[in-house]
PDB file of C-alpha atoms in Angstrom:
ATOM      1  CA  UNK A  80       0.000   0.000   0.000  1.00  0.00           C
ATOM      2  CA  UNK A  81       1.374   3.394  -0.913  1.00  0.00           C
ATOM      3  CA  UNK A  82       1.924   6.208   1.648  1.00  0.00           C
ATOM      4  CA  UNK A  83      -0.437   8.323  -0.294  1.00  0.00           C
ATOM      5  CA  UNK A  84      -3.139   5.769  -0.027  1.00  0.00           C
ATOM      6  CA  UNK A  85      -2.503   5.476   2.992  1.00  0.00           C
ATOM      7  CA  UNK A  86      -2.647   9.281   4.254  1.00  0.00           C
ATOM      8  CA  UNK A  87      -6.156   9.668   2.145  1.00  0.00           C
ATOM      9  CA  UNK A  88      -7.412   6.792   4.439  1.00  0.00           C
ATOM     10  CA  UNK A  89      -6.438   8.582   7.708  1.00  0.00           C
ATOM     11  CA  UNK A  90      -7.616  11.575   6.285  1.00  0.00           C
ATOM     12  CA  UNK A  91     -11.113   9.960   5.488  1.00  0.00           C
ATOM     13  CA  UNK A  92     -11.148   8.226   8.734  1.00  0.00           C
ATOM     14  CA  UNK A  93     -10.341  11.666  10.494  1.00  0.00           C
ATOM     15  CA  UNK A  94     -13.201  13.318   8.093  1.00  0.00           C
ATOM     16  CA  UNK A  95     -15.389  10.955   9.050  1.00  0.00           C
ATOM     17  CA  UNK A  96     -15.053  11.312  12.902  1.00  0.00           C
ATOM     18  CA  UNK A  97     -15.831  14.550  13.395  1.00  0.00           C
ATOM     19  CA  UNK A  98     -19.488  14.471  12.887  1.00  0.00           C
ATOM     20  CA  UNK A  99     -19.897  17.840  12.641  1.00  0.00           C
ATOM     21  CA  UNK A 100     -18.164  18.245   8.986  1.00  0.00           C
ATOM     22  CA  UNK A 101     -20.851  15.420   7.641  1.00  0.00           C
ATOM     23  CA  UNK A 102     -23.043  16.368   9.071  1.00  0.00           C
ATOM     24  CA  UNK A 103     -23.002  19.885   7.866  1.00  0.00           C
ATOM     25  CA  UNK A 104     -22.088  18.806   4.177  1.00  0.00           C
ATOM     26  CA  UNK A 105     -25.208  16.068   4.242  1.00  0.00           C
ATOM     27  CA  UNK A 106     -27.571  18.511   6.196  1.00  0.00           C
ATOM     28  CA  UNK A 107     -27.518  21.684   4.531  1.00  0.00           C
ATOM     29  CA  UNK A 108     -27.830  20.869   0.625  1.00  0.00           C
ATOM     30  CA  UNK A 109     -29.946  18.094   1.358  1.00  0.00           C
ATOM     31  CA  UNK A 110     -32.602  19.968   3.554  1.00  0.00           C
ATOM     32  CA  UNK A 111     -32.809  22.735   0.861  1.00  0.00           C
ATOM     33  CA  UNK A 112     -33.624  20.550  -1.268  1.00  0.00           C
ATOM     34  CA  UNK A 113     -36.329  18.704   0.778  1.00  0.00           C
ATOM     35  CA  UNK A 114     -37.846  22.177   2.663  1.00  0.00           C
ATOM     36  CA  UNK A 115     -38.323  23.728  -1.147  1.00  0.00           C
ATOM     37  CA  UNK A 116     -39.030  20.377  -2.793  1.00  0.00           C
ATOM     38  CA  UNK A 117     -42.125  20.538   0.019  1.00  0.00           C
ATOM     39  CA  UNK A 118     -44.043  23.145  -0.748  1.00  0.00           C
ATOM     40  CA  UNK A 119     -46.906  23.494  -2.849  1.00  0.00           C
ATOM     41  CA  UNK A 120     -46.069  24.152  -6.715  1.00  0.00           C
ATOM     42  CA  UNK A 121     -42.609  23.757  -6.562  1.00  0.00           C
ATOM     43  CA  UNK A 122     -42.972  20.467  -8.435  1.00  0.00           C
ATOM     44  CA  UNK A 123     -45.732  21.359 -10.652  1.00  0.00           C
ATOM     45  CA  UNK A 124     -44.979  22.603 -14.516  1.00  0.00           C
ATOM     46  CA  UNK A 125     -43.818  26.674 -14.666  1.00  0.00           C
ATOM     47  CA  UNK A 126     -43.806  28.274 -17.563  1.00  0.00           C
ATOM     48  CA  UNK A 127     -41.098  30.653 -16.440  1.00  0.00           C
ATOM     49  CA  UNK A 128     -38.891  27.569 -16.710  1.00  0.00           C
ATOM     50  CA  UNK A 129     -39.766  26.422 -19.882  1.00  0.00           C
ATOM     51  CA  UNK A 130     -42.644  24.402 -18.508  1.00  0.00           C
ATOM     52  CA  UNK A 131     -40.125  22.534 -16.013  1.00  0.00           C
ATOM     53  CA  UNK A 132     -40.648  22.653 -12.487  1.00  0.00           C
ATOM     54  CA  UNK A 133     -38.928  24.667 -10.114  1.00  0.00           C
ATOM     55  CA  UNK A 134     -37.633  21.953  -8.214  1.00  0.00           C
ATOM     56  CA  UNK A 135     -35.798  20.786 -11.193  1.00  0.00           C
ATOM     57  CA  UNK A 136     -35.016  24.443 -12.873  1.00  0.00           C
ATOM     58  CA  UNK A 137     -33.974  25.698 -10.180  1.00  0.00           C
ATOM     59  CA  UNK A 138     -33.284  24.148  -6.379  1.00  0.00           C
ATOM     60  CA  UNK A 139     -31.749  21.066  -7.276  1.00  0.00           C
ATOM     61  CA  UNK A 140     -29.106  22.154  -9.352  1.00  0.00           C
ATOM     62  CA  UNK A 141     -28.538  24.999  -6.169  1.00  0.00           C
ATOM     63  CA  UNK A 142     -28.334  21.898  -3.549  1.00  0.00           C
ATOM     64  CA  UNK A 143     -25.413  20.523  -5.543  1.00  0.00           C
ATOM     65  CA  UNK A 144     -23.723  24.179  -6.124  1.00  0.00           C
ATOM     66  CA  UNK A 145     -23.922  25.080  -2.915  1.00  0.00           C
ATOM     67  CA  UNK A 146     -22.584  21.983  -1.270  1.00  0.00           C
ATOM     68  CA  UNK A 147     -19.591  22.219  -3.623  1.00  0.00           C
ATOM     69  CA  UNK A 148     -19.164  25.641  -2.872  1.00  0.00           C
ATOM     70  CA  UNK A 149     -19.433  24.953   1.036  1.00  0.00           C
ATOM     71  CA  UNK A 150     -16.906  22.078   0.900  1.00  0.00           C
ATOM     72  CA  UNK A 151     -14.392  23.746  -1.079  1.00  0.00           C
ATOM     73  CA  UNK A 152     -14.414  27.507   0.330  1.00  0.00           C
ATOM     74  CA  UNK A 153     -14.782  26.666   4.172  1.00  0.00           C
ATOM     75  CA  UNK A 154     -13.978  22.826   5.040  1.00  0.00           C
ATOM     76  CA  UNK A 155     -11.144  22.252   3.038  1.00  0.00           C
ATOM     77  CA  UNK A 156      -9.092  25.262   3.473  1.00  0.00           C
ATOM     78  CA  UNK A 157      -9.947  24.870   6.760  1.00  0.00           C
ATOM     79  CA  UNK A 158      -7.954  21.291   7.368  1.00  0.00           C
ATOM     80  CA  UNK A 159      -4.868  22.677   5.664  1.00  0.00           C
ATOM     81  CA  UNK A 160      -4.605  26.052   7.013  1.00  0.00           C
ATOM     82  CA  UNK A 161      -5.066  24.109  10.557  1.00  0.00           C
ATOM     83  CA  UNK A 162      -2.634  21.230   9.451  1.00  0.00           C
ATOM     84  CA  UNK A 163       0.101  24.435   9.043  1.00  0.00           C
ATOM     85  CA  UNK A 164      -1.100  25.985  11.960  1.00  0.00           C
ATOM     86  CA  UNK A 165      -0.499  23.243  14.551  1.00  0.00           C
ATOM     87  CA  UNK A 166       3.208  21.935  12.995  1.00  0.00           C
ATOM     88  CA  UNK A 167       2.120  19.058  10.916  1.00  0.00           C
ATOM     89  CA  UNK A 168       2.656  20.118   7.483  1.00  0.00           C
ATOM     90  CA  UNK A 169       6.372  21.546   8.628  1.00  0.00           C
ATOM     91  CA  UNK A 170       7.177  17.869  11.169  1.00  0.00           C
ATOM     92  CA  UNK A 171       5.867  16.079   7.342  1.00  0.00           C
ATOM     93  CA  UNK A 172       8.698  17.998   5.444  1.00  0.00           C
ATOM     94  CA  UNK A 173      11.203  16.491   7.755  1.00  0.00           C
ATOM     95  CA  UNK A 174       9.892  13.034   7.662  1.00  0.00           C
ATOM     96  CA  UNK A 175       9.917  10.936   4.304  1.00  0.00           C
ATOM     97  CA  UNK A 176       6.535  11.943   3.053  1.00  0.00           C
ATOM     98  CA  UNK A 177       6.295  15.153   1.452  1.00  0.00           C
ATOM     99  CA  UNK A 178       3.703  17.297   2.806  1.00  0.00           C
ATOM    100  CA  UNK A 179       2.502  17.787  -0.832  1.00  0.00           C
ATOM    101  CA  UNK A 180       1.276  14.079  -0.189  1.00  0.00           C
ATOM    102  CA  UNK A 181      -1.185  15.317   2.329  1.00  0.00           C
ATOM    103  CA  UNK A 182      -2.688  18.276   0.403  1.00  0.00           C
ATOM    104  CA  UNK A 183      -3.401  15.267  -2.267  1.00  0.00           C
ATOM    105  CA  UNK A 184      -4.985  12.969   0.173  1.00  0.00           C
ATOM    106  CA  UNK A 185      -6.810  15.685   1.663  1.00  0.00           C
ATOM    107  CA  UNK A 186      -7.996  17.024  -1.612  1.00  0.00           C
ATOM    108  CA  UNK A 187      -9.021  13.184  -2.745  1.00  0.00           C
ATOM    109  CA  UNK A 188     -11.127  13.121   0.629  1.00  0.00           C
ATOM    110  CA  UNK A 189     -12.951  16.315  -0.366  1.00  0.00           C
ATOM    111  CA  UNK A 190     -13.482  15.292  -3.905  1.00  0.00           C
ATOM    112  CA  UNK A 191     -14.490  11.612  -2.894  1.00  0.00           C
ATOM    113  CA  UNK A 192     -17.040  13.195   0.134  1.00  0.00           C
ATOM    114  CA  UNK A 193     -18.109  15.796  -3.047  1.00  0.00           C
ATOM    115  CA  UNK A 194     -19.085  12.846  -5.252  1.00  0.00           C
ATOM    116  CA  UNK A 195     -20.999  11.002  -2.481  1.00  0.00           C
ATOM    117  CA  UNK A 196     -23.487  13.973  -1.815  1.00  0.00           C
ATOM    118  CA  UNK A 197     -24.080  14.820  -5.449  1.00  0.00           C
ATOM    119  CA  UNK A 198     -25.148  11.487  -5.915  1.00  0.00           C
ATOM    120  CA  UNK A 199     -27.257  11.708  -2.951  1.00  0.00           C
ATOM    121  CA  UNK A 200     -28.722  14.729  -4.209  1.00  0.00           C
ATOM    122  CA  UNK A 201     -29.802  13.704  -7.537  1.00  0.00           C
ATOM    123  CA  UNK A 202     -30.966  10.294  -6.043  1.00  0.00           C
ATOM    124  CA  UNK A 203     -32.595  11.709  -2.905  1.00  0.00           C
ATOM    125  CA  UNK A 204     -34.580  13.923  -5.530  1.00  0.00           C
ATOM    126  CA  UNK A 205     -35.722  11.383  -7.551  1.00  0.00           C
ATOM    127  CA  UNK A 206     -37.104   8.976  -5.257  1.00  0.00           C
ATOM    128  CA  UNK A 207     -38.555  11.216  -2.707  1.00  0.00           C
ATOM    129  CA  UNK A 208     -39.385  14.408  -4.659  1.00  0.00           C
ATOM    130  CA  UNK A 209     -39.521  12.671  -8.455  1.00  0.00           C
ATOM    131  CA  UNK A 210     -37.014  15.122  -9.253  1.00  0.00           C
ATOM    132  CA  UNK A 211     -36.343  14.222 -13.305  1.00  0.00           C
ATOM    133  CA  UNK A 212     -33.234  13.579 -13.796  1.00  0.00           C
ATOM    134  CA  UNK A 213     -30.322  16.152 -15.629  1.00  0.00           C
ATOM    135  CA  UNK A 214     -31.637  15.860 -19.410  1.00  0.00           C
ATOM    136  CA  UNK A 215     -27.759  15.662 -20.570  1.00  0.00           C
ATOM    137  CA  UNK A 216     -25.766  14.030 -18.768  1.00  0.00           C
ATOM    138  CA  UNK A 217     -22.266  14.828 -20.335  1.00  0.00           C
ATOM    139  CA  UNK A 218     -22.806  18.563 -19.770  1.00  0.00           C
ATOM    140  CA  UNK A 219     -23.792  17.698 -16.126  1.00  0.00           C
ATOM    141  CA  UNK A 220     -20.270  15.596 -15.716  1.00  0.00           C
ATOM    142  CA  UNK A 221     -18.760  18.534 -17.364  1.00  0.00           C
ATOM    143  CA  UNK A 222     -20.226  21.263 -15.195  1.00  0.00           C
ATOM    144  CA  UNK A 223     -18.944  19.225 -11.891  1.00  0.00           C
ATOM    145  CA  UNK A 224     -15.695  18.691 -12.970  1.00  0.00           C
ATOM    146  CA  UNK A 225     -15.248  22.255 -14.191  1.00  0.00           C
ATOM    147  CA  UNK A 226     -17.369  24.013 -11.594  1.00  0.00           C
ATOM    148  CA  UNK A 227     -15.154  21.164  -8.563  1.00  0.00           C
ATOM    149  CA  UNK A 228     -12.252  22.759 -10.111  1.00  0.00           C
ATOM    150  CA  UNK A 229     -12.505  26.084  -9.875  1.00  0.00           C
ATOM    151  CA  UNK A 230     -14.593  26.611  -6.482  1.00  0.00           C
ATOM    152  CA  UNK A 231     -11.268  24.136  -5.247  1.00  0.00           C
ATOM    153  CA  UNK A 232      -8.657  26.363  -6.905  1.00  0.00           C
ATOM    154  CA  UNK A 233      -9.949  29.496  -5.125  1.00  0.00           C
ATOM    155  CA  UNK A 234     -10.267  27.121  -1.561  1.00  0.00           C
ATOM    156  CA  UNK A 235      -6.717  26.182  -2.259  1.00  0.00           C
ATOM    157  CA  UNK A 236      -5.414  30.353  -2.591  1.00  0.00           C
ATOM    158  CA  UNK A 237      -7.602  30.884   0.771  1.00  0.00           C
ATOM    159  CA  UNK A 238      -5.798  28.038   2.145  1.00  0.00           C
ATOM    160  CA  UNK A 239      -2.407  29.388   1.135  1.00  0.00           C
ATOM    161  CA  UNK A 240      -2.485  32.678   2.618  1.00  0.00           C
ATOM    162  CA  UNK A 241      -4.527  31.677   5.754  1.00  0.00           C
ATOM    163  CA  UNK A 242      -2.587  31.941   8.552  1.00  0.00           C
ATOM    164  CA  UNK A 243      -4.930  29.540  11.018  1.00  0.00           C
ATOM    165  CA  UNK A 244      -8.034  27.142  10.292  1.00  0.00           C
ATOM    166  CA  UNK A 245     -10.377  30.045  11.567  1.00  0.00           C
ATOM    167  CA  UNK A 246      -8.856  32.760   9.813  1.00  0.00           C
ATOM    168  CA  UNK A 247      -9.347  30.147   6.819  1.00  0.00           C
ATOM    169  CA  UNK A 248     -12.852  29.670   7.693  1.00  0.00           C
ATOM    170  CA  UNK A 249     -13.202  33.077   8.368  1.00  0.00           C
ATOM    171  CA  UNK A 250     -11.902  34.239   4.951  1.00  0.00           C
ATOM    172  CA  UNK A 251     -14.132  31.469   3.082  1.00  0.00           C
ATOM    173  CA  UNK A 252     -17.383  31.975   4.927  1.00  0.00           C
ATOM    174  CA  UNK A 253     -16.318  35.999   3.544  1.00  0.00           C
ATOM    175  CA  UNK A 254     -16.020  34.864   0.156  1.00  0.00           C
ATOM    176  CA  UNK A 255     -18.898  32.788  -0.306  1.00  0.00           C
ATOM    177  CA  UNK A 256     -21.832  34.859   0.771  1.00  0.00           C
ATOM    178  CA  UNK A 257     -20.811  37.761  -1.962  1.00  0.00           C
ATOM    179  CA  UNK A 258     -20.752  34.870  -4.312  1.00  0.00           C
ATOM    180  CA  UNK A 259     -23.968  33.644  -3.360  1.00  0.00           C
ATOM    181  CA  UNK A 260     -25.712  37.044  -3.876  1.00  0.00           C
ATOM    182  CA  UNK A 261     -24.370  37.702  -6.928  1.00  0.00           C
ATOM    183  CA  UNK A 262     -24.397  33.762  -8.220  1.00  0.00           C
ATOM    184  CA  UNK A 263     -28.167  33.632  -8.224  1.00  0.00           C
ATOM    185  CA  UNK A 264     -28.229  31.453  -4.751  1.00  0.00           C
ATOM    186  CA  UNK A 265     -30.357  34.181  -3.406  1.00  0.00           C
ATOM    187  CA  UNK A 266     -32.159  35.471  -6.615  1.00  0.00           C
ATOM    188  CA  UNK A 267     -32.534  33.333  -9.168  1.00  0.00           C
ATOM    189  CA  UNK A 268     -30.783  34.437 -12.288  1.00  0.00           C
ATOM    190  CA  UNK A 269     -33.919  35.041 -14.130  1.00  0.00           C
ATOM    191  CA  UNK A 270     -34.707  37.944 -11.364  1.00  0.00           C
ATOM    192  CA  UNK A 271     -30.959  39.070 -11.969  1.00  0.00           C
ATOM    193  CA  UNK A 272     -30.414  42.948 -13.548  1.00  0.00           C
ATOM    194  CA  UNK A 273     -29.170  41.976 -16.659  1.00  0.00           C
ATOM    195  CA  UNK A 274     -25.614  43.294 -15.809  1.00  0.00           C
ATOM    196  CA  UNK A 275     -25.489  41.314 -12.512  1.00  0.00           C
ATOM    197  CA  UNK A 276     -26.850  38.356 -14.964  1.00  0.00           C
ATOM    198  CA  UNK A 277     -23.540  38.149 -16.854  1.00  0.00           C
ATOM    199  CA  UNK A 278     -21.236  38.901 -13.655  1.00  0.00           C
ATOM    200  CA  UNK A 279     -22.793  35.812 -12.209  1.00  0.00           C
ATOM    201  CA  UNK A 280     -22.062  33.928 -15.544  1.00  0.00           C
ATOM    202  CA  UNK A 281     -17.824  34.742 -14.450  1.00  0.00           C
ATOM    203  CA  UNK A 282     -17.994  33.955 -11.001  1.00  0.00           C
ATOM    204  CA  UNK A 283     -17.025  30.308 -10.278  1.00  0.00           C
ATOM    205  CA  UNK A 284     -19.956  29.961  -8.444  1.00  0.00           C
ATOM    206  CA  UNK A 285     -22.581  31.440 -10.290  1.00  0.00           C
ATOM    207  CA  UNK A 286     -21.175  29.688 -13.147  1.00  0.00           C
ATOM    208  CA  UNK A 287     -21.432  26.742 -11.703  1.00  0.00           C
ATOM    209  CA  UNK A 288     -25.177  26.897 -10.643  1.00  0.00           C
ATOM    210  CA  UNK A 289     -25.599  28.180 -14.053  1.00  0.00           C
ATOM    211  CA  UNK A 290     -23.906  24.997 -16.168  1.00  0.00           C
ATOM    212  CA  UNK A 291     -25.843  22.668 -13.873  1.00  0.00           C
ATOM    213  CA  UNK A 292     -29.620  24.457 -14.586  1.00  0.00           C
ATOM    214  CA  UNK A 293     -28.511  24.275 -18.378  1.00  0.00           C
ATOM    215  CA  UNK A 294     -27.574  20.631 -17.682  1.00  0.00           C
ATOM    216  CA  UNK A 295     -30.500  19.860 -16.256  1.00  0.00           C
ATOM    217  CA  UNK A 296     -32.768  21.470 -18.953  1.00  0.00           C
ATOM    218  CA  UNK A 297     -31.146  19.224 -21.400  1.00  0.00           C
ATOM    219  CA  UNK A 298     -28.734  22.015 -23.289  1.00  0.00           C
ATOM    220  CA  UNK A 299     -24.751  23.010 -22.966  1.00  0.00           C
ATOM    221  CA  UNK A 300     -23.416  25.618 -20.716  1.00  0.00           C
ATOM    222  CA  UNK A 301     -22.307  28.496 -22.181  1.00  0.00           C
ATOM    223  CA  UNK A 302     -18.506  28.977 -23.680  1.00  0.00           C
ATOM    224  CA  UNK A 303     -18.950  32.533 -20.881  1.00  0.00           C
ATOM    225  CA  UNK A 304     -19.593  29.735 -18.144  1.00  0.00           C
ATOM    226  CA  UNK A 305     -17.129  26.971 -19.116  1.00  0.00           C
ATOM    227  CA  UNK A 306     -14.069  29.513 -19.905  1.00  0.00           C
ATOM    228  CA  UNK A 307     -14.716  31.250 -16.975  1.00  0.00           C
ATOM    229  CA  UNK A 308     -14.309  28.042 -14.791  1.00  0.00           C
ATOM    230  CA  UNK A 309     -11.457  27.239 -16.494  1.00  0.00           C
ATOM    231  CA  UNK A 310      -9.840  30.404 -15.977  1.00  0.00           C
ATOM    232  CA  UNK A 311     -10.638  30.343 -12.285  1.00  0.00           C
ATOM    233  CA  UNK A 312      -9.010  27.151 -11.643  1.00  0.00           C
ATOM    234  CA  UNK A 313      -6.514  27.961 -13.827  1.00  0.00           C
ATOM    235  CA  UNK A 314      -5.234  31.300 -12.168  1.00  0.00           C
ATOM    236  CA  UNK A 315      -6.052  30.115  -8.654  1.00  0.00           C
ATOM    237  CA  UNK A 316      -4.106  26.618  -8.276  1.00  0.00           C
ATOM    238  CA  UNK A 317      -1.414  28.401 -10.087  1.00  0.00           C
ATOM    239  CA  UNK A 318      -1.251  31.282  -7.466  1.00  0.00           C
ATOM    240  CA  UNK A 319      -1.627  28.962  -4.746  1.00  0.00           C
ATOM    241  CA  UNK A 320       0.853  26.655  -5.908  1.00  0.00           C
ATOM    242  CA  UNK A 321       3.396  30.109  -6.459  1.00  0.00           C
ATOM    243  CA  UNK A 322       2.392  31.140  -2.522  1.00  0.00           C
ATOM    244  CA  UNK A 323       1.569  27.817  -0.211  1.00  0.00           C
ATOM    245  CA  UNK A 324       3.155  28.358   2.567  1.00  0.00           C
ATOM    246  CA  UNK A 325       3.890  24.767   4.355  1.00  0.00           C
ATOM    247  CA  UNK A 326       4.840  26.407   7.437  1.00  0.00           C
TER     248      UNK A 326
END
């Protein structure tokens, strides 16, 4: 068994003992999704969404968003920046394994507990709420990978200039409620001023919510949406690579 296989285990096992972090992840997207997918009309037909339902449209592709958002802007910056905080990346770059090896494993944790609750998500919909399911499927694979990449590239540049795990959570919990508001997590893009309509289309997470509704209504994200979560993860793993600090 490698060390790196290794180190994602304890990581997972570490993840997974801390109920709170679970919790949290499983909780929050999943009771939006239930609260909204209870009340009355939210699964019938609207023809503001092209005769989809809401519930579809709109609040299950903003369960999946916002989990990814949550995990990768507060959670995971949050291990590392604690990890350098309390000696352990620094005691790693004196032992055999590279500390690079646990920013992997770590990362592999997130991304495996990512896949898990998307899943749960779109199957928790379906059987309880007869959510229909994303009407193309390759733009929905695309939209995760893309919109996982860049909401983790911009965790990873919080995690390399935060000093502490609060100060980490501190600066993601900072950064994601501006990117709510203007991602149409608060106001559905359709209610959007048509200005704040395309700023949301360049902000990872508003692009993300907004590749996901298109993936769900059975059409392709925009080239605005796609470049701009390429760009994001682009710029932001290579600042954070240029700036981690490992002590």
């Amino acid at each position: 068994m490698s060390a790196l296989t290794k180190m994602t285990q304890v990581e997972a096992k570490l993840f997974l003992r801390d109920a709170r972090a679970p919790a949290t992840l499983l909780g929050l997207p999943l009771a939006l999704l239930l609260v909204f997918g209870l009340m009355p009309g939210v699964n019938d037909p609207d023809p503001k969404y092209g005769g989809r339902t809401g519930l579809a449209a709109v609040i299950a592709p903003m369960s999946v968003a916002l989990m990814l958002a949550m995990l990768a802007l507060t959670m995971f910056p949050n291990v590392l920046a604690t990890y350098r905080e309390k000696g352990v990346l620094k005691r790693l770059s004196a032992s055999p394994v590279r500390p690079s090896r646990l920013l992997v494993a770590q990362l592999l944790v997130s991304l495996l507990s990512a896949a898990v609750v998307v899943l749960l998500i779109v199957g928790v919909g379906r059987l309880a709420l007869h959510v229909e399911l994303p009407r193309n499927l390759a733009a929905f694979a695309v939209s995760i990978l893309l919109g996982t990449a860049s909401l983790f590239g911009l965790g990873l540049l919080i995690a390399a200039f935060a000093p502490t795990g609060r100060a980490a959570s501190g600066i993601g919990g900072a950064a994601l409620f501006p990117l709510m508001a203007l991602g149409g997590v608060w106001v559905a893009r359709e209610q959007l001023p048509p200005l704040l309509g395309h700023v949301a289309d360049v902000l990872p997470l508003g692009a993300t919510l907004s590749s996901l509704r298109e993936a769900w209504a059975g059409n392709w994200p925009s080239p605005l949406q796609l470049g701009s979560m390429v760009l994001v993860a682009v710029v932001c793993t290579a600042f954070a690579a240029r700036f981690f600090r490992w002590e």
